[in-house]
């Protein structure tokens, strides 16, 4: 799923770079960096949610106390 999102972002960036002739290279770079940053943020939040949900429903075993 993450690979599909990354491929989609790359394709959209590539298509938009050919479409906008009036955009400078710096503006295009900033736009790409913002998109990549947003994708990484979303992926990070989703992975944290998955780990939290897994740990919620599968708690670790209780520690063994005693000799």
PDB file of N, CA, C and O in Angstrom:
ATOM      1  N   UNK A   1       0.823  -1.191   0.000  1.00  0.00           N
ATOM      2  CA  UNK A   1       0.000   0.000   0.000  1.00  0.00           C
ATOM      3  C   UNK A   1       0.868   1.257   0.000  1.00  0.00           C
ATOM      4  O   UNK A   1       0.579   2.193  -0.715  1.00  0.00           O
ATOM      5  N   UNK A   2       1.903   1.274   0.836  1.00  0.00           N
ATOM      6  CA  UNK A   2       2.783   2.435   0.889  1.00  0.00           C
ATOM      7  C   UNK A   2       3.486   2.624  -0.449  1.00  0.00           C
ATOM      8  O   UNK A   2       3.620   3.751  -0.933  1.00  0.00           O
ATOM      9  N   UNK A   3       3.869   1.516  -1.075  1.00  0.00           N
ATOM     10  CA  UNK A   3       4.535   1.607  -2.374  1.00  0.00           C
ATOM     11  C   UNK A   3       3.589   2.190  -3.415  1.00  0.00           C
ATOM     12  O   UNK A   3       4.002   2.981  -4.264  1.00  0.00           O
ATOM     13  N   UNK A   4       2.312   1.830  -3.355  1.00  0.00           N
ATOM     14  CA  UNK A   4       1.339   2.360  -4.310  1.00  0.00           C
ATOM     15  C   UNK A   4       1.180   3.863  -4.137  1.00  0.00           C
ATOM     16  O   UNK A   4       1.082   4.601  -5.129  1.00  0.00           O
ATOM     17  N   UNK A   5       1.175   4.338  -2.897  1.00  0.00           N
ATOM     18  CA  UNK A   5       1.052   5.780  -2.648  1.00  0.00           C
ATOM     19  C   UNK A   5       2.275   6.517  -3.178  1.00  0.00           C
ATOM     20  O   UNK A   5       2.152   7.561  -3.830  1.00  0.00           O
ATOM     21  N   UNK A   6       3.452   5.966  -2.946  1.00  0.00           N
ATOM     22  CA  UNK A   6       4.680   6.606  -3.416  1.00  0.00           C
ATOM     23  C   UNK A   6       4.706   6.653  -4.940  1.00  0.00           C
ATOM     24  O   UNK A   6       5.051   7.680  -5.540  1.00  0.00           O
ATOM     25  N   UNK A   7       4.321   5.558  -5.585  1.00  0.00           N
ATOM     26  CA  UNK A   7       4.296   5.532  -7.055  1.00  0.00           C
ATOM     27  C   UNK A   7       3.292   6.544  -7.592  1.00  0.00           C
ATOM     28  O   UNK A   7       3.565   7.258  -8.557  1.00  0.00           O
ATOM     29  N   UNK A   8       2.123   6.641  -6.947  1.00  0.00           N
ATOM     30  CA  UNK A   8       1.114   7.606  -7.390  1.00  0.00           C
ATOM     31  C   UNK A   8       1.620   9.034  -7.260  1.00  0.00           C
ATOM     32  O   UNK A   8       1.412   9.865  -8.151  1.00  0.00           O
ATOM     33  N   UNK A   9       2.312   9.349  -6.166  1.00  0.00           N
ATOM     34  CA  UNK A   9       2.849  10.697  -5.971  1.00  0.00           C
ATOM     35  C   UNK A   9       3.902  11.005  -7.029  1.00  0.00           C
ATOM     36  O   UNK A   9       3.920  12.100  -7.599  1.00  0.00           O
ATOM     37  N   UNK A  10       4.769  10.045  -7.318  1.00  0.00           N
ATOM     38  CA  UNK A  10       5.804  10.262  -8.333  1.00  0.00           C
ATOM     39  C   UNK A  10       5.177  10.497  -9.695  1.00  0.00           C
ATOM     40  O   UNK A  10       5.584  11.404 -10.430  1.00  0.00           O
ATOM     41  N   UNK A  11       4.170   9.714 -10.040  1.00  0.00           N
ATOM     42  CA  UNK A  11       3.502   9.883 -11.339  1.00  0.00           C
ATOM     43  C   UNK A  11       2.818  11.237 -11.414  1.00  0.00           C
ATOM     44  O   UNK A  11       2.911  11.936 -12.436  1.00  0.00           O
ATOM     45  N   UNK A  12       2.143  11.636 -10.342  1.00  0.00           N
ATOM     46  CA  UNK A  12       1.479  12.945 -10.357  1.00  0.00           C
ATOM     47  C   UNK A  12       2.480  14.082 -10.467  1.00  0.00           C
ATOM     48  O   UNK A  12       2.247  15.055 -11.191  1.00  0.00           O
ATOM     49  N   UNK A  13       3.592  13.978  -9.747  1.00  0.00           N
ATOM     50  CA  UNK A  13       4.625  15.015  -9.847  1.00  0.00           C
ATOM     51  C   UNK A  13       5.186  15.081 -11.256  1.00  0.00           C
ATOM     52  O   UNK A  13       5.418  16.162 -11.797  1.00  0.00           O
ATOM     53  N   UNK A  14       5.415  13.932 -11.852  1.00  0.00           N
ATOM     54  CA  UNK A  14       5.978  13.893 -13.206  1.00  0.00           C
ATOM     55  C   UNK A  14       5.004  14.490 -14.212  1.00  0.00           C
ATOM     56  O   UNK A  14       5.387  15.275 -15.068  1.00  0.00           O
ATOM     57  N   UNK A  15       3.716  14.160 -14.089  1.00  0.00           N
ATOM     58  CA  UNK A  15       2.716  14.706 -15.011  1.00  0.00           C
ATOM     59  C   UNK A  15       2.573  16.208 -14.834  1.00  0.00           C
ATOM     60  O   UNK A  15       2.465  16.956 -15.797  1.00  0.00           O
ATOM     61  N   UNK A  16       2.576  16.668 -13.582  1.00  0.00           N
ATOM     62  CA  UNK A  16       2.423  18.096 -13.326  1.00  0.00           C
ATOM     63  C   UNK A  16       3.656  18.886 -13.772  1.00  0.00           C
ATOM     64  O   UNK A  16       3.544  20.048 -14.149  1.00  0.00           O
ATOM     65  N   UNK A  17       4.829  18.267 -13.749  1.00  0.00           N
ATOM     66  CA  UNK A  17       6.024  18.993 -14.168  1.00  0.00           C
ATOM     67  C   UNK A  17       6.005  19.275 -15.665  1.00  0.00           C
ATOM     68  O   UNK A  17       6.557  20.271 -16.116  1.00  0.00           O
ATOM     69  N   UNK A  18       5.375  18.417 -16.429  1.00  0.00           N
ATOM     70  CA  UNK A  18       5.284  18.649 -17.866  1.00  0.00           C
ATOM     71  C   UNK A  18       4.136  19.590 -18.226  1.00  0.00           C
ATOM     72  O   UNK A  18       4.148  20.210 -19.272  1.00  0.00           O
ATOM     73  N   UNK A  19       3.172  19.695 -17.352  1.00  0.00           N
ATOM     74  CA  UNK A  19       1.992  20.500 -17.641  1.00  0.00           C
ATOM     75  C   UNK A  19       2.216  21.981 -17.358  1.00  0.00           C
ATOM     76  O   UNK A  19       1.771  22.847 -18.086  1.00  0.00           O
ATOM     77  N   UNK A  20       2.924  22.306 -16.277  1.00  0.00           N
ATOM     78  CA  UNK A  20       3.107  23.699 -15.860  1.00  0.00           C
ATOM     79  C   UNK A  20       4.433  24.242 -16.384  1.00  0.00           C
ATOM     80  O   UNK A  20       5.475  24.006 -15.810  1.00  0.00           O
ATOM     81  N   UNK A  21       4.366  25.013 -17.477  1.00  0.00           N
ATOM     82  CA  UNK A  21       5.586  25.569 -18.047  1.00  0.00           C
ATOM     83  C   UNK A  21       6.007  26.837 -17.315  1.00  0.00           C
ATOM     84  O   UNK A  21       7.170  27.207 -17.345  1.00  0.00           O
ATOM     85  N   UNK A  22       5.086  27.514 -16.619  1.00  0.00           N
ATOM     86  CA  UNK A  22       5.399  28.767 -15.959  1.00  0.00           C
ATOM     87  C   UNK A  22       5.934  28.617 -14.544  1.00  0.00           C
ATOM     88  O   UNK A  22       6.266  29.603 -13.908  1.00  0.00           O
ATOM     89  N   UNK A  23       6.041  27.401 -14.044  1.00  0.00           N
ATOM     90  CA  UNK A  23       6.504  27.179 -12.683  1.00  0.00           C
ATOM     91  C   UNK A  23       8.024  27.036 -12.689  1.00  0.00           C
ATOM     92  O   UNK A  23       8.583  26.307 -13.496  1.00  0.00           O
ATOM     93  N   UNK A  24       8.674  27.745 -11.774  1.00  0.00           N
ATOM     94  CA  UNK A  24      10.127  27.650 -11.709  1.00  0.00           C
ATOM     95  C   UNK A  24      10.542  26.324 -11.081  1.00  0.00           C
ATOM     96  O   UNK A  24       9.728  25.628 -10.458  1.00  0.00           O
ATOM     97  N   UNK A  25      11.801  25.988 -11.233  1.00  0.00           N
ATOM     98  CA  UNK A  25      12.294  24.719 -10.693  1.00  0.00           C
ATOM     99  C   UNK A  25      12.240  24.718  -9.171  1.00  0.00           C
ATOM    100  O   UNK A  25      11.968  23.695  -8.552  1.00  0.00           O
ATOM    101  N   UNK A  26      12.486  25.881  -8.564  1.00  0.00           N
ATOM    102  CA  UNK A  26      12.443  25.972  -7.112  1.00  0.00           C
ATOM    103  C   UNK A  26      11.027  25.745  -6.584  1.00  0.00           C
ATOM    104  O   UNK A  26      10.825  25.027  -5.600  1.00  0.00           O
ATOM    105  N   UNK A  27      10.039  26.332  -7.241  1.00  0.00           N
ATOM    106  CA  UNK A  27       8.648  26.129  -6.832  1.00  0.00           C
ATOM    107  C   UNK A  27       8.243  24.668  -7.002  1.00  0.00           C
ATOM    108  O   UNK A  27       7.546  24.106  -6.161  1.00  0.00           O
ATOM    109  N   UNK A  28       8.669  24.060  -8.082  1.00  0.00           N
ATOM    110  CA  UNK A  28       8.357  22.653  -8.311  1.00  0.00           C
ATOM    111  C   UNK A  28       9.005  21.774  -7.249  1.00  0.00           C
ATOM    112  O   UNK A  28       8.393  20.821  -6.752  1.00  0.00           O
ATOM    113  N   UNK A  29      10.241  22.100  -6.888  1.00  0.00           N
ATOM    114  CA  UNK A  29      10.934  21.336  -5.848  1.00  0.00           C
ATOM    115  C   UNK A  29      10.218  21.485  -4.505  1.00  0.00           C
ATOM    116  O   UNK A  29      10.038  20.503  -3.782  1.00  0.00           O
ATOM    117  N   UNK A  30       9.806  22.684  -4.174  1.00  0.00           N
ATOM    118  CA  UNK A  30       9.085  22.906  -2.918  1.00  0.00           C
ATOM    119  C   UNK A  30       7.779  22.118  -2.898  1.00  0.00           C
ATOM    120  O   UNK A  30       7.413  21.526  -1.877  1.00  0.00           O
ATOM    121  N   UNK A  31       7.072  22.123  -4.004  1.00  0.00           N
ATOM    122  CA  UNK A  31       5.819  21.382  -4.078  1.00  0.00           C
ATOM    123  C   UNK A  31       6.059  19.895  -3.879  1.00  0.00           C
ATOM    124  O   UNK A  31       5.341  19.229  -3.131  1.00  0.00           O
ATOM    125  N   UNK A  32       7.095  19.372  -4.524  1.00  0.00           N
ATOM    126  CA  UNK A  32       7.412  17.950  -4.370  1.00  0.00           C
ATOM    127  C   UNK A  32       7.798  17.623  -2.937  1.00  0.00           C
ATOM    128  O   UNK A  32       7.394  16.590  -2.390  1.00  0.00           O
ATOM    129  N   UNK A  33       8.578  18.490  -2.314  1.00  0.00           N
ATOM    130  CA  UNK A  33       8.989  18.244  -0.932  1.00  0.00           C
ATOM    131  C   UNK A  33       7.784  18.259   0.009  1.00  0.00           C
ATOM    132  O   UNK A  33       7.699  17.453   0.932  1.00  0.00           O
ATOM    133  N   UNK A  34       6.835  19.171  -0.226  1.00  0.00           N
ATOM    134  CA  UNK A  34       5.628  19.209   0.599  1.00  0.00           C
ATOM    135  C   UNK A  34       4.827  17.921   0.440  1.00  0.00           C
ATOM    136  O   UNK A  34       4.324  17.364   1.426  1.00  0.00           O
ATOM    137  N   UNK A  35       4.698  17.442  -0.785  1.00  0.00           N
ATOM    138  CA  UNK A  35       3.944  16.211  -1.029  1.00  0.00           C
ATOM    139  C   UNK A  35       4.625  15.027  -0.364  1.00  0.00           C
ATOM    140  O   UNK A  35       3.978  14.215   0.301  1.00  0.00           O
ATOM    141  N   UNK A  36       5.943  14.931  -0.504  1.00  0.00           N
ATOM    142  CA  UNK A  36       6.673  13.824   0.111  1.00  0.00           C
ATOM    143  C   UNK A  36       6.553  13.891   1.630  1.00  0.00           C
ATOM    144  O   UNK A  36       6.357  12.867   2.299  1.00  0.00           O
ATOM    145  N   UNK A  37       6.645  15.092   2.184  1.00  0.00           N
ATOM    146  CA  UNK A  37       6.510  15.258   3.633  1.00  0.00           C
ATOM    147  C   UNK A  37       5.129  14.804   4.098  1.00  0.00           C
ATOM    148  O   UNK A  37       5.003  14.094   5.105  1.00  0.00           O
ATOM    149  N   UNK A  38       4.086  15.199   3.380  1.00  0.00           N
ATOM    150  CA  UNK A  38       2.728  14.794   3.761  1.00  0.00           C
ATOM    151  C   UNK A  38       2.554  13.285   3.686  1.00  0.00           C
ATOM    152  O   UNK A  38       1.923  12.677   4.558  1.00  0.00           O
ATOM    153  N   UNK A  39       3.119  12.658   2.656  1.00  0.00           N
ATOM    154  CA  UNK A  39       3.028  11.199   2.533  1.00  0.00           C
ATOM    155  C   UNK A  39       3.727  10.528   3.706  1.00  0.00           C
ATOM    156  O   UNK A  39       3.198   9.577   4.299  1.00  0.00           O
ATOM    157  N   UNK A  40       4.903  11.017   4.074  1.00  0.00           N
ATOM    158  CA  UNK A  40       5.620  10.430   5.205  1.00  0.00           C
ATOM    159  C   UNK A  40       4.872  10.615   6.516  1.00  0.00           C
ATOM    160  O   UNK A  40       4.857   9.719   7.363  1.00  0.00           O
ATOM    161  N   UNK A  41       4.242  11.765   6.701  1.00  0.00           N
ATOM    162  CA  UNK A  41       3.462  12.010   7.914  1.00  0.00           C
ATOM    163  C   UNK A  41       2.280  11.045   7.991  1.00  0.00           C
ATOM    164  O   UNK A  41       2.033  10.430   9.034  1.00  0.00           O
ATOM    165  N   UNK A  42       1.569  10.894   6.888  1.00  0.00           N
ATOM    166  CA  UNK A  42       0.418   9.982   6.872  1.00  0.00           C
ATOM    167  C   UNK A  42       0.868   8.553   7.122  1.00  0.00           C
ATOM    168  O   UNK A  42       0.248   7.821   7.903  1.00  0.00           O
ATOM    169  N   UNK A  43       1.961   8.135   6.506  1.00  0.00           N
ATOM    170  CA  UNK A  43       2.469   6.777   6.723  1.00  0.00           C
ATOM    171  C   UNK A  43       2.875   6.574   8.177  1.00  0.00           C
ATOM    172  O   UNK A  43       2.626   5.511   8.754  1.00  0.00           O
ATOM    173  N   UNK A  44       3.516   7.579   8.767  1.00  0.00           N
ATOM    174  CA  UNK A  44       3.920   7.478  10.166  1.00  0.00           C
ATOM    175  C   UNK A  44       2.727   7.362  11.099  1.00  0.00           C
ATOM    176  O   UNK A  44       2.723   6.556  12.025  1.00  0.00           O
ATOM    177  N   UNK A  45       1.695   8.163  10.846  1.00  0.00           N
ATOM    178  CA  UNK A  45       0.502   8.094  11.691  1.00  0.00           C
ATOM    179  C   UNK A  45      -0.204   6.757  11.543  1.00  0.00           C
ATOM    180  O   UNK A  45      -0.663   6.175  12.535  1.00  0.00           O
ATOM    181  N   UNK A  46      -0.287   6.252  10.320  1.00  0.00           N
ATOM    182  CA  UNK A  46      -0.950   4.969  10.108  1.00  0.00           C
ATOM    183  C   UNK A  46      -0.178   3.838  10.779  1.00  0.00           C
ATOM    184  O   UNK A  46      -0.777   2.948  11.383  1.00  0.00           O
ATOM    185  N   UNK A  47       1.134   3.853  10.673  1.00  0.00           N
ATOM    186  CA  UNK A  47       1.912   2.782  11.296  1.00  0.00           C
ATOM    187  C   UNK A  47       1.790   2.826  12.814  1.00  0.00           C
ATOM    188  O   UNK A  47       1.712   1.784  13.466  1.00  0.00           O
ATOM    189  N   UNK A  48       1.747   4.030  13.401  1.00  0.00           N
ATOM    190  CA  UNK A  48       1.561   4.132  14.845  1.00  0.00           C
ATOM    191  C   UNK A  48       0.186   3.610  15.251  1.00  0.00           C
ATOM    192  O   UNK A  48       0.036   2.949  16.280  1.00  0.00           O
ATOM    193  N   UNK A  49      -0.825   3.899  14.450  1.00  0.00           N
ATOM    194  CA  UNK A  49      -2.170   3.416  14.761  1.00  0.00           C
ATOM    195  C   UNK A  49      -2.234   1.893  14.679  1.00  0.00           C
ATOM    196  O   UNK A  49      -2.871   1.247  15.520  1.00  0.00           O
ATOM    197  N   UNK A  50      -1.569   1.315  13.712  1.00  0.00           N
ATOM    198  CA  UNK A  50      -1.570  -0.138  13.565  1.00  0.00           C
ATOM    199  C   UNK A  50      -0.875  -0.789  14.756  1.00  0.00           C
ATOM    200  O   UNK A  50      -1.380  -1.758  15.338  1.00  0.00           O
ATOM    201  N   UNK A  51       0.279  -0.261  15.136  1.00  0.00           N
ATOM    202  CA  UNK A  51       1.009  -0.823  16.285  1.00  0.00           C
ATOM    203  C   UNK A  51       0.196  -0.660  17.560  1.00  0.00           C
ATOM    204  O   UNK A  51       0.101  -1.589  18.371  1.00  0.00           O
ATOM    205  N   UNK A  52      -0.423   0.491  17.758  1.00  0.00           N
ATOM    206  CA  UNK A  52      -1.225   0.719  18.958  1.00  0.00           C
ATOM    207  C   UNK A  52      -2.402  -0.253  19.009  1.00  0.00           C
ATOM    208  O   UNK A  52      -2.698  -0.838  20.063  1.00  0.00           O
ATOM    209  N   UNK A  53      -3.080  -0.440  17.892  1.00  0.00           N
ATOM    210  CA  UNK A  53      -4.221  -1.354  17.848  1.00  0.00           C
ATOM    211  C   UNK A  53      -3.781  -2.787  18.111  1.00  0.00           C
ATOM    212  O   UNK A  53      -4.428  -3.515  18.866  1.00  0.00           O
ATOM    213  N   UNK A  54      -2.665  -3.189  17.518  1.00  0.00           N
ATOM    214  CA  UNK A  54      -2.165  -4.549  17.736  1.00  0.00           C
ATOM    215  C   UNK A  54      -1.829  -4.769  19.211  1.00  0.00           C
ATOM    216  O   UNK A  54      -2.201  -5.787  19.795  1.00  0.00           O
ATOM    217  N   UNK A  55      -1.150  -3.812  19.831  1.00  0.00           N
ATOM    218  CA  UNK A  55      -0.774  -3.954  21.242  1.00  0.00           C
ATOM    219  C   UNK A  55      -1.994  -3.903  22.158  1.00  0.00           C
ATOM    220  O   UNK A  55      -2.000  -4.501  23.223  1.00  0.00           O
ATOM    221  N   UNK A  56      -3.026  -3.173  21.731  1.00  0.00           N
ATOM    222  CA  UNK A  56      -4.242  -3.099  22.537  1.00  0.00           C
ATOM    223  C   UNK A  56      -4.931  -4.460  22.608  1.00  0.00           C
ATOM    224  O   UNK A  56      -5.375  -4.892  23.667  1.00  0.00           O
ATOM    225  N   UNK A  57      -5.041  -5.131  21.463  1.00  0.00           N
ATOM    226  CA  UNK A  57      -5.748  -6.406  21.418  1.00  0.00           C
ATOM    227  C   UNK A  57      -4.841  -7.604  21.702  1.00  0.00           C
ATOM    228  O   UNK A  57      -5.335  -8.708  21.905  1.00  0.00           O
ATOM    229  N   UNK A  58      -3.546  -7.434  21.709  1.00  0.00           N
ATOM    230  CA  UNK A  58      -2.597  -8.497  22.009  1.00  0.00           C
ATOM    231  C   UNK A  58      -1.578  -8.003  23.033  1.00  0.00           C
ATOM    232  O   UNK A  58      -0.426  -7.757  22.706  1.00  0.00           O
ATOM    233  N   UNK A  59      -2.007  -7.854  24.282  1.00  0.00           N
ATOM    234  CA  UNK A  59      -1.072  -7.336  25.297  1.00  0.00           C
ATOM    235  C   UNK A  59       0.030  -8.350  25.568  1.00  0.00           C
ATOM    236  O   UNK A  59      -0.154  -9.550  25.360  1.00  0.00           O
ATOM    237  N   UNK A  60       1.187  -7.878  26.039  1.00  0.00           N
ATOM    238  CA  UNK A  60       2.268  -8.815  26.358  1.00  0.00           C
ATOM    239  C   UNK A  60       1.896  -9.676  27.564  1.00  0.00           C
ATOM    240  O   UNK A  60       1.066  -9.273  28.391  1.00  0.00           O
ATOM    241  N   UNK A  61       2.469 -10.850  27.677  1.00  0.00           N
ATOM    242  CA  UNK A  61       2.151 -11.691  28.833  1.00  0.00           C
ATOM    243  C   UNK A  61       2.633 -11.045  30.121  1.00  0.00           C
ATOM    244  O   UNK A  61       3.608 -10.294  30.117  1.00  0.00           O
ATOM    245  N   UNK A  62       1.945 -11.338  31.223  1.00  0.00           N
ATOM    246  CA  UNK A  62       2.379 -10.741  32.496  1.00  0.00           C
ATOM    247  C   UNK A  62       3.743 -11.280  32.911  1.00  0.00           C
ATOM    248  O   UNK A  62       4.086 -12.409  32.592  1.00  0.00           O
ATOM    249  N   UNK A  63       4.517 -10.452  33.610  1.00  0.00           N
ATOM    250  CA  UNK A  63       5.838 -10.918  34.035  1.00  0.00           C
ATOM    251  C   UNK A  63       5.746 -12.020  35.099  1.00  0.00           C
ATOM    252  O   UNK A  63       4.801 -12.037  35.884  1.00  0.00           O
ATOM    253  N   UNK A  64       6.687 -12.910  35.068  1.00  0.00           N
ATOM    254  CA  UNK A  64       6.723 -13.991  36.051  1.00  0.00           C
ATOM    255  C   UNK A  64       7.419 -13.468  37.302  1.00  0.00           C
ATOM    256  O   UNK A  64       8.561 -13.000  37.252  1.00  0.00           O
ATOM    257  N   UNK A  65       6.716 -13.531  38.438  1.00  0.00           N
ATOM    258  CA  UNK A  65       7.261 -13.036  39.701  1.00  0.00           C
ATOM    259  C   UNK A  65       7.507 -14.218  40.617  1.00  0.00           C
ATOM    260  O   UNK A  65       6.669 -15.095  40.741  1.00  0.00           O
ATOM    261  N   UNK A  66       8.652 -14.240  41.201  1.00  0.00           N
ATOM    262  CA  UNK A  66       8.947 -15.308  42.147  1.00  0.00           C
ATOM    263  C   UNK A  66      10.218 -16.048  41.783  1.00  0.00           C
ATOM    264  O   UNK A  66      10.795 -15.825  40.714  1.00  0.00           O
ATOM    265  N   UNK A  67      10.617 -16.946  42.662  1.00  0.00           N
ATOM    266  CA  UNK A  67      11.881 -17.683  42.415  1.00  0.00           C
ATOM    267  C   UNK A  67      11.712 -18.780  41.385  1.00  0.00           C
ATOM    268  O   UNK A  67      10.712 -19.271  41.085  1.00  0.00           O
TER     269      UNK A  67
END
